[in-house]
Amino acid sequence: MKKSLIIIGLFALAFGTKVKAQDSMMVATPKPDFNRVEFGVRFMPTLSSFDMQTSSGGTIKGEATLGYGFGAILGFNFSNHVGLSGEIIYNSLSQKYTDNDMQREFNVRYVNIPLLLSLNTGKSNPVNLKVEFGPQIGYSLGASVTTAGGGDSDTLQTVISTKSGDFGAAYGAGLEFILNSKKTLRLDIGYRGVYGFVNVSNTNQPADGTYYILDRAIVRTNSAYLGFTCLF
């Protein structure tokens, strides 16, 4: 009986020591003062740049034309300073140019999916400065062109043809402002640039009497953005 009591006592002592050690570890590892998961929406006025092909076979730079984009963001914060986010963004990109005294406006629509690494001065700070960079995949939803003026001087028919996919690098910087005491709702403003690596114009030989208006088009965009994010 004495031996049994001694064994039970030692077991109870060991168990109590283990529980106490676990409690000490929990005290020594406080819960972080930032939230891991992030969801948001964003509006992005966008300037794009394309090289356009004229009816005579030359190349002309289009005018800077304002397009737009909007989408959603889902991110995960590994720490107060490092995070990873994926986005789905719809972009409508436009370009104006003049050919044979005719004003043309080219429009192409994309769904873009960037995957970005973000470096932050502090997610829990009232104001957080961040920089972001990473790859971006784009999927074309089609293109169109409108023409005004010029009478009958346009003897060739324009052809709009873009490749179905695009790939590039996305980069930018922004500021986040905390809007509530729980640090879960933020105003998000900043800049986003994209540099494409793929020639998105169709390189096939056009039919007689037609020509492609895109000439080795590399998608390059510059955007401002405004949005809201919620942390969980």
Short mmCIF file of C-alpha atoms in Angstrom, two decimals:
data_model
loop_
_atom_site.label_atom_id
_atom_site.label_comp_id
_atom_site.label_asym_id
_atom_site.label_seq_id
_atom_site.Cartn_x
_atom_site.Cartn_y
_atom_site.Cartn_z
CA MET A 1 0.00 0.00 0.00
CA LYS A 2 2.80 2.42 0.92
CA LYS A 3 4.56 1.68 -2.38
CA SER A 4 1.32 2.29 -4.28
CA LEU A 5 0.80 5.62 -2.51
CA ILE A 6 4.37 6.65 -3.27
CA ILE A 7 3.93 5.77 -6.98
CA ILE A 8 0.62 7.67 -7.18
CA GLY A 9 2.21 10.66 -5.44
CA LEU A 10 5.15 10.70 -7.85
CA PHE A 11 2.80 10.43 -10.82
CA ALA A 12 0.67 13.32 -9.50
CA LEU A 13 3.79 15.42 -8.91
CA ALA A 14 5.06 14.75 -12.46
CA PHE A 15 1.67 15.54 -14.00
CA GLY A 16 1.38 18.77 -12.03
CA THR A 17 4.89 19.82 -13.08
CA LYS A 18 4.02 19.19 -16.73
CA VAL A 19 0.80 21.23 -16.54
CA LYS A 20 2.66 24.06 -14.84
CA ALA A 21 5.34 24.01 -17.55
CA GLN A 22 2.67 24.16 -20.27
CA ASP A 23 1.00 27.10 -18.53
CA SER A 24 4.36 28.87 -18.35
CA MET A 25 4.90 28.32 -22.09
CA MET A 26 1.46 29.76 -22.87
CA VAL A 27 2.26 32.84 -20.81
CA ALA A 28 5.64 33.18 -22.51
CA THR A 29 4.05 33.00 -25.99
CA PRO A 30 1.38 35.72 -26.10
CA LYS A 31 -1.15 35.89 -28.89
CA PRO A 32 0.06 38.19 -31.71
CA ASP A 33 -1.56 41.64 -31.87
CA PHE A 34 -2.43 41.25 -35.57
CA ASN A 35 -4.84 39.04 -37.51
CA ARG A 36 -3.59 36.37 -39.88
CA VAL A 37 -6.29 36.22 -42.60
CA GLU A 38 -7.13 39.25 -44.75
CA PHE A 39 -9.93 39.87 -47.26
CA GLY A 40 -10.60 43.02 -49.25
CA VAL A 41 -12.03 44.73 -52.32
CA ARG A 42 -10.29 47.27 -54.54
CA PHE A 43 -10.94 49.78 -57.36
CA MET A 44 -8.04 50.54 -59.75
CA PRO A 45 -8.00 53.40 -62.33
CA THR A 46 -5.42 52.17 -64.88
CA LEU A 47 -3.18 53.64 -67.59
CA SER A 48 -1.96 51.18 -70.25
CA SER A 49 0.62 51.26 -73.05
CA PHE A 50 0.51 49.35 -76.38
CA ASP A 51 2.27 49.59 -79.75
CA MET A 52 -0.33 49.86 -82.54
CA GLN A 53 0.12 48.91 -86.21
CA THR A 54 -1.02 51.27 -88.98
CA SER A 55 -2.65 50.24 -92.29
CA SER A 56 0.64 50.98 -94.10
CA GLY A 57 2.51 48.51 -91.90
CA GLY A 58 4.16 51.03 -89.59
CA THR A 59 4.11 51.18 -85.82
CA ILE A 60 2.65 53.97 -83.72
CA LYS A 61 2.46 54.57 -80.00
CA GLY A 62 -1.05 54.92 -78.69
CA GLU A 63 -2.12 57.81 -76.49
CA ALA A 64 -2.27 57.28 -72.75
CA THR A 65 -5.89 56.38 -72.05
CA LEU A 66 -7.47 55.81 -68.66
CA GLY A 67 -9.05 52.41 -68.10
CA TYR A 68 -10.18 50.75 -64.91
CA GLY A 69 -10.04 47.61 -62.83
CA PHE A 70 -11.73 46.16 -59.77
CA GLY A 71 -11.43 42.96 -57.82
CA ALA A 72 -10.98 41.06 -54.57
CA ILE A 73 -8.00 40.14 -52.38
CA LEU A 74 -7.36 37.20 -50.05
CA GLY A 75 -4.17 37.21 -47.98
CA PHE A 76 -2.36 35.54 -45.11
CA ASN A 77 0.07 37.28 -42.74
CA PHE A 78 2.95 35.09 -41.59
CA SER A 79 4.09 37.78 -39.19
CA ASN A 80 3.59 41.45 -38.43
CA HIS A 81 5.96 42.25 -41.30
CA VAL A 82 5.56 39.54 -43.98
CA GLY A 83 2.47 38.35 -45.83
CA LEU A 84 1.27 36.65 -49.00
CA SER A 85 -1.82 37.60 -50.99
CA GLY A 86 -3.68 36.45 -54.09
CA GLU A 87 -5.97 38.71 -56.11
CA ILE A 88 -8.59 38.37 -58.85
CA ILE A 89 -8.85 41.61 -60.84
CA TYR A 90 -10.98 42.52 -63.86
CA ASN A 91 -9.21 45.08 -66.09
CA SER A 92 -10.55 47.04 -69.06
CA LEU A 93 -7.55 48.55 -70.88
CA SER A 94 -7.91 51.18 -73.61
CA GLN A 95 -5.64 52.87 -76.14
CA LYS A 96 -6.33 55.72 -78.62
CA TYR A 97 -4.38 56.41 -81.81
CA THR A 98 -4.76 58.05 -85.26
CA ASP A 99 -4.36 56.22 -88.59
CA ASN A 100 -5.33 57.60 -92.05
CA ASP A 101 -6.97 60.64 -90.38
CA MET A 102 -9.21 58.30 -88.43
CA GLN A 103 -9.46 58.20 -84.66
CA ARG A 104 -9.39 54.67 -83.31
CA GLU A 105 -9.86 53.40 -79.78
CA PHE A 106 -8.74 49.88 -78.93
CA ASN A 107 -10.06 48.08 -75.87
CA VAL A 108 -9.00 44.75 -74.38
CA ARG A 109 -10.39 43.08 -71.27
CA TYR A 110 -8.51 40.78 -68.90
CA VAL A 111 -8.98 38.84 -65.71
CA ASN A 112 -5.62 39.11 -63.92
CA ILE A 113 -4.46 36.92 -61.02
CA PRO A 114 -1.35 38.23 -59.20
CA LEU A 115 0.33 36.35 -56.35
CA LEU A 116 2.22 38.87 -54.23
CA LEU A 117 4.69 38.81 -51.37
CA SER A 118 4.18 41.85 -49.10
CA LEU A 119 6.72 43.43 -46.76
CA ASN A 120 5.21 45.65 -44.06
CA THR A 121 6.45 48.17 -41.52
CA GLY A 122 3.84 46.66 -39.15
CA LYS A 123 0.35 45.25 -39.71
CA SER A 124 -0.64 46.25 -36.18
CA ASN A 125 0.50 49.87 -36.64
CA PRO A 126 -2.11 52.63 -37.11
CA VAL A 127 -0.45 53.34 -40.47
CA ASN A 128 1.32 50.53 -42.31
CA LEU A 129 3.66 51.10 -45.26
CA LYS A 130 3.99 48.05 -47.52
CA VAL A 131 5.75 47.02 -50.72
CA GLU A 132 4.51 44.13 -52.87
CA PHE A 133 5.90 42.11 -55.77
CA GLY A 134 5.27 38.81 -57.52
CA PRO A 135 4.09 37.08 -60.72
CA GLN A 136 0.81 37.77 -62.50
CA ILE A 137 -1.19 35.58 -64.89
CA GLY A 138 -3.79 37.16 -67.19
CA TYR A 139 -6.68 35.68 -69.19
CA SER A 140 -8.09 37.61 -72.16
CA LEU A 141 -11.87 38.13 -72.31
CA GLY A 142 -11.78 39.65 -75.80
CA ALA A 143 -11.00 42.93 -77.56
CA SER A 144 -12.76 45.53 -79.72
CA VAL A 145 -11.98 48.68 -81.71
CA THR A 146 -14.10 51.74 -82.58
CA THR A 147 -13.33 54.11 -85.47
CA ALA A 148 -14.43 57.72 -86.09
CA GLY A 149 -13.78 60.05 -89.09
CA GLY A 150 -11.68 59.51 -92.19
CA GLY A 151 -14.46 58.89 -94.74
CA ASP A 152 -13.51 56.11 -97.19
CA SER A 153 -9.76 56.42 -96.67
CA ASP A 154 -9.64 53.17 -94.68
CA THR A 155 -9.17 50.63 -97.52
CA LEU A 156 -8.08 47.76 -95.25
CA GLN A 157 -10.21 46.07 -92.63
CA THR A 158 -8.80 46.00 -89.10
CA VAL A 159 -8.55 42.71 -87.28
CA ILE A 160 -8.58 42.40 -83.48
CA SER A 161 -6.86 39.31 -82.21
CA THR A 162 -5.10 38.71 -78.90
CA LYS A 163 -3.65 35.60 -77.34
CA SER A 164 -5.73 34.00 -74.63
CA GLY A 165 -3.08 34.32 -71.91
CA ASP A 166 -0.57 36.80 -70.54
CA PHE A 167 2.21 36.59 -67.96
CA GLY A 168 4.11 39.37 -66.22
CA ALA A 169 5.48 40.82 -63.01
CA ALA A 170 3.37 42.91 -60.65
CA TYR A 171 4.89 45.36 -58.15
CA GLY A 172 3.87 48.36 -56.08
CA ALA A 173 3.60 50.10 -52.74
CA GLY A 174 0.79 51.34 -50.54
CA LEU A 175 -0.44 52.65 -47.22
CA GLU A 176 -2.96 51.00 -44.89
CA PHE A 177 -4.90 53.03 -42.30
CA ILE A 178 -6.67 51.40 -39.33
CA LEU A 179 -10.33 52.45 -39.15
CA ASN A 180 -11.52 50.76 -35.92
CA SER A 181 -10.28 50.02 -32.40
CA LYS A 182 -10.02 46.25 -33.04
CA LYS A 183 -7.53 46.87 -35.87
CA THR A 184 -9.56 44.70 -38.24
CA LEU A 185 -10.87 47.24 -40.78
CA ARG A 186 -8.44 49.21 -42.96
CA LEU A 187 -8.42 51.78 -45.76
CA ASP A 188 -5.95 50.70 -48.45
CA ILE A 189 -4.44 53.12 -51.02
CA GLY A 190 -1.41 52.80 -53.25
CA TYR A 191 0.26 52.22 -56.63
CA ARG A 192 0.45 49.05 -58.75
CA GLY A 193 2.56 48.50 -61.85
CA VAL A 194 2.58 45.50 -64.20
CA TYR A 195 5.28 44.66 -66.75
CA GLY A 196 4.28 41.98 -69.22
CA PHE A 197 6.70 39.39 -70.62
CA VAL A 198 4.46 37.95 -73.37
CA ASN A 199 3.61 39.34 -76.81
CA VAL A 200 -0.20 39.19 -76.59
CA SER A 201 -0.85 40.16 -80.25
CA ASN A 202 -1.72 37.50 -82.80
CA THR A 203 1.31 36.63 -84.95
CA ASN A 204 -0.56 34.67 -87.66
CA GLN A 205 -0.65 35.98 -91.24
CA PRO A 206 -3.86 38.02 -91.76
CA ALA A 207 -6.14 37.44 -94.74
CA ASP A 208 -5.95 39.67 -97.84
CA GLY A 209 -7.45 43.10 -97.31
CA THR A 210 -7.04 42.94 -93.53
CA TYR A 211 -4.36 43.75 -90.96
CA TYR A 212 -3.87 43.28 -87.23
CA ILE A 213 -3.84 46.58 -85.35
CA LEU A 214 -1.67 45.28 -82.51
CA ASP A 215 2.05 45.26 -83.23
CA ARG A 216 4.04 43.13 -80.80
CA ALA A 217 1.91 44.23 -77.87
CA ILE A 218 3.45 43.85 -74.43
CA VAL A 219 0.99 44.74 -71.67
CA ARG A 220 2.36 47.45 -69.40
CA THR A 221 0.06 49.17 -66.93
CA ASN A 222 0.25 51.71 -64.14
CA SER A 223 -2.60 51.89 -61.63
CA ALA A 224 -3.65 53.76 -58.53
CA TYR A 225 -5.90 51.83 -56.18
CA LEU A 226 -8.38 52.48 -53.40
CA GLY A 227 -9.96 49.76 -51.31
CA PHE A 228 -10.94 48.34 -47.96
CA THR A 229 -9.60 45.23 -46.22
CA CYS A 230 -10.91 43.25 -43.25
CA LEU A 231 -8.65 41.08 -41.05
CA PHE A 232 -9.85 37.94 -39.23
#
